[in-house]
Amino acid sequence: MKLREPQWRREGEMPDYRFSMANERTFLAWIRTSMAILAGSIAIDQLTPDIAPAPVRVVLCLVLAAIGALLALEAYRRWSLQEQAMRHQRELPHAWLLVAMTTVVALAALVFAVLILLAR
């Protein structure tokens, strides 16, 4: 199955390859973060059965898995928006995802810290 090239890749001017490669490395960093969140979700479910009652643990793991999946989708969307902006010499789009991910990770750390303290 051959995926077709998006229309926007045929528009505007080809950006300097160094900027495209930097954008791709950022995309891959977001994908690694997504995979780490998914792995964390699985690890919590499989390796820490006593951290919280099963229904609470399952909900937390499902939330983390959903966040990981959404982050992977957003990584592609962000990559493509930045490529399009570079092709048309426009300002790069605002990275609201940075604030959102910071908040999510901080909240997850707080929730798991409380669960760890309560499990003792």
C-alpha positions as YAML, in Angstrom:
chain: A
units: angstrom
residues:
- id: 1
  name: MET
  ca: [0.00, 0.00, 0.00]
- id: 2
  name: LYS
  ca: [1.50, 3.28, -1.07]
- id: 3
  name: LEU
  ca: [0.59, 6.39, 0.89]
- id: 4
  name: ARG
  ca: [0.09, 9.43, -1.27]
- id: 5
  name: GLU
  ca: [1.93, 12.64, -0.61]
- id: 6
  name: PRO
  ca: [-0.20, 15.36, 1.00]
- id: 7
  name: GLN
  ca: [-1.22, 18.25, -1.26]
- id: 8
  name: TRP
  ca: [0.55, 20.82, 0.93]
- id: 9
  name: ARG
  ca: [3.92, 19.19, 0.12]
- id: 10
  name: ARG
  ca: [3.50, 20.38, -3.46]
- id: 11
  name: GLU
  ca: [2.79, 23.97, -2.43]
- id: 12
  name: GLY
  ca: [5.11, 26.83, -1.54]
- id: 13
  name: GLU
  ca: [8.88, 26.65, -1.61]
- id: 14
  name: MET
  ca: [10.92, 23.74, -0.38]
- id: 15
  name: PRO
  ca: [12.41, 24.83, 2.98]
- id: 16
  name: ASP
  ca: [16.09, 24.49, 3.77]
- id: 17
  name: TYR
  ca: [16.55, 20.78, 4.42]
- id: 18
  name: ARG
  ca: [18.25, 21.52, 7.76]
- id: 19
  name: PHE
  ca: [15.03, 23.06, 9.08]
- id: 20
  name: SER
  ca: [12.95, 20.16, 7.75]
- id: 21
  name: MET
  ca: [15.30, 17.68, 9.39]
- id: 22
  name: ALA
  ca: [15.16, 19.60, 12.69]
- id: 23
  name: ASN
  ca: [11.36, 19.55, 12.46]
- id: 24
  name: GLU
  ca: [11.48, 15.81, 11.86]
- id: 25
  name: ARG
  ca: [13.73, 15.26, 14.89]
- id: 26
  name: THR
  ca: [11.22, 17.19, 16.99]
- id: 27
  name: PHE
  ca: [8.44, 14.99, 15.61]
- id: 28
  name: LEU
  ca: [10.41, 11.89, 16.57]
- id: 29
  name: ALA
  ca: [10.98, 13.28, 20.07]
- id: 30
  name: TRP
  ca: [7.21, 13.68, 20.48]
- id: 31
  name: ILE
  ca: [6.71, 10.12, 19.21]
- id: 32
  name: ARG
  ca: [9.27, 8.83, 21.75]
- id: 33
  name: THR
  ca: [7.43, 10.72, 24.48]
- id: 34
  name: SER
  ca: [4.16, 9.16, 23.33]
- id: 35
  name: MET
  ca: [5.72, 5.70, 23.42]
- id: 36
  name: ALA
  ca: [7.15, 6.35, 26.90]
- id: 37
  name: ILE
  ca: [3.70, 7.32, 28.18]
- id: 38
  name: LEU
  ca: [2.21, 4.17, 26.64]
- id: 39
  name: ALA
  ca: [4.99, 2.05, 28.17]
- id: 40
  name: GLY
  ca: [4.39, 3.73, 31.52]
- id: 41
  name: SER
  ca: [0.71, 2.90, 31.28]
- id: 42
  name: ILE
  ca: [1.48, -0.77, 30.67]
- id: 43
  name: ALA
  ca: [4.14, -0.82, 33.40]
- id: 44
  name: ILE
  ca: [1.78, 0.65, 35.98]
- id: 45
  name: ASP
  ca: [-0.86, -1.93, 35.14]
- id: 46
  name: GLN
  ca: [1.47, -4.93, 35.05]
- id: 47
  name: LEU
  ca: [4.18, -4.09, 37.60]
- id: 48
  name: THR
  ca: [2.36, -2.19, 40.34]
- id: 49
  name: PRO
  ca: [-0.91, -4.02, 41.05]
- id: 50
  name: ASP
  ca: [-0.94, -2.79, 44.65]
- id: 51
  name: ILE
  ca: [-0.53, 0.92, 43.90]
- id: 52
  name: ALA
  ca: [-4.30, 1.45, 43.84]
- id: 53
  name: PRO
  ca: [-7.52, -0.55, 43.72]
- id: 54
  name: ALA
  ca: [-7.92, -2.27, 40.34]
- id: 55
  name: PRO
  ca: [-10.65, 0.06, 38.98]
- id: 56
  name: VAL
  ca: [-8.59, 3.17, 39.85]
- id: 57
  name: ARG
  ca: [-5.44, 1.66, 38.36]
- id: 58
  name: VAL
  ca: [-7.26, 0.65, 35.17]
- id: 59
  name: VAL
  ca: [-8.74, 4.14, 34.74]
- id: 60
  name: LEU
  ca: [-5.34, 5.77, 35.29]
- id: 61
  name: CYS
  ca: [-3.72, 3.41, 32.79]
- id: 62
  name: LEU
  ca: [-6.45, 4.02, 30.22]
- id: 63
  name: VAL
  ca: [-6.10, 7.78, 30.65]
- id: 64
  name: LEU
  ca: [-2.34, 7.54, 30.17]
- id: 65
  name: ALA
  ca: [-2.77, 5.31, 27.10]
- id: 66
  name: ALA
  ca: [-5.26, 7.78, 25.60]
- id: 67
  name: ILE
  ca: [-2.87, 10.65, 26.27]
- id: 68
  name: GLY
  ca: [-0.08, 8.71, 24.57]
- id: 69
  name: ALA
  ca: [-2.25, 8.04, 21.52]
- id: 70
  name: LEU
  ca: [-3.39, 11.67, 21.30]
- id: 71
  name: LEU
  ca: [0.18, 12.85, 21.63]
- id: 72
  name: ALA
  ca: [1.24, 10.66, 18.69]
- id: 73
  name: LEU
  ca: [-1.54, 12.13, 16.54]
- id: 74
  name: GLU
  ca: [-0.71, 15.66, 17.63]
- id: 75
  name: ALA
  ca: [2.98, 15.07, 16.85]
- id: 76
  name: TYR
  ca: [2.12, 14.48, 13.20]
- id: 77
  name: ARG
  ca: [-0.28, 17.42, 13.08]
- id: 78
  name: ARG
  ca: [2.32, 19.71, 14.62]
- id: 79
  name: TRP
  ca: [5.04, 18.47, 12.24]
- id: 80
  name: SER
  ca: [2.85, 19.09, 9.19]
- id: 81
  name: LEU
  ca: [1.74, 22.56, 10.34]
- id: 82
  name: GLN
  ca: [5.34, 23.58, 10.88]
- id: 83
  name: GLU
  ca: [6.40, 22.22, 7.48]
- id: 84
  name: GLN
  ca: [3.57, 24.16, 5.85]
- id: 85
  name: ALA
  ca: [4.53, 27.35, 7.67]
- id: 86
  name: MET
  ca: [8.15, 26.98, 6.55]
- id: 87
  name: ARG
  ca: [7.08, 26.35, 2.93]
- id: 88
  name: HIS
  ca: [5.09, 29.60, 2.90]
- id: 89
  name: GLN
  ca: [7.57, 31.68, 4.95]
- id: 90
  name: ARG
  ca: [5.00, 32.15, 7.72]
- id: 91
  name: GLU
  ca: [5.52, 32.33, 11.45]
- id: 92
  name: LEU
  ca: [5.60, 28.92, 13.10]
- id: 93
  name: PRO
  ca: [2.35, 28.03, 14.89]
- id: 94
  name: HIS
  ca: [2.07, 28.44, 18.65]
- id: 95
  name: ALA
  ca: [3.03, 25.29, 20.55]
- id: 96
  name: TRP
  ca: [0.07, 24.97, 22.95]
- id: 97
  name: LEU
  ca: [1.04, 21.33, 23.31]
- id: 98
  name: LEU
  ca: [4.06, 22.26, 25.42]
- id: 99
  name: VAL
  ca: [1.87, 23.83, 28.10]
- id: 100
  name: ALA
  ca: [-0.65, 20.99, 27.93]
- id: 101
  name: MET
  ca: [2.00, 18.27, 28.25]
- id: 102
  name: THR
  ca: [3.70, 20.07, 31.12]
- id: 103
  name: THR
  ca: [0.37, 20.23, 32.95]
- id: 104
  name: VAL
  ca: [-0.49, 16.58, 32.24]
- id: 105
  name: VAL
  ca: [2.90, 15.29, 33.37]
- id: 106
  name: ALA
  ca: [2.82, 17.42, 36.53]
- id: 107
  name: LEU
  ca: [-0.69, 16.18, 37.40]
- id: 108
  name: ALA
  ca: [0.25, 12.56, 36.70]
- id: 109
  name: ALA
  ca: [3.32, 12.90, 38.92]
- id: 110
  name: LEU
  ca: [1.17, 14.35, 41.70]
- id: 111
  name: VAL
  ca: [-1.47, 11.60, 41.41]
- id: 112
  name: PHE
  ca: [1.13, 8.83, 41.41]
- id: 113
  name: ALA
  ca: [3.02, 10.40, 44.32]
- id: 114
  name: VAL
  ca: [-0.20, 10.37, 46.36]
- id: 115
  name: LEU
  ca: [-0.95, 6.78, 45.33]
- id: 116
  name: ILE
  ca: [2.54, 5.66, 46.29]
- id: 117
  name: LEU
  ca: [2.24, 7.34, 49.70]
- id: 118
  name: LEU
  ca: [-1.20, 5.83, 50.31]
- id: 119
  name: ALA
  ca: [-0.06, 2.34, 49.25]
- id: 120
  name: ARG
  ca: [2.50, 2.23, 52.08]
...
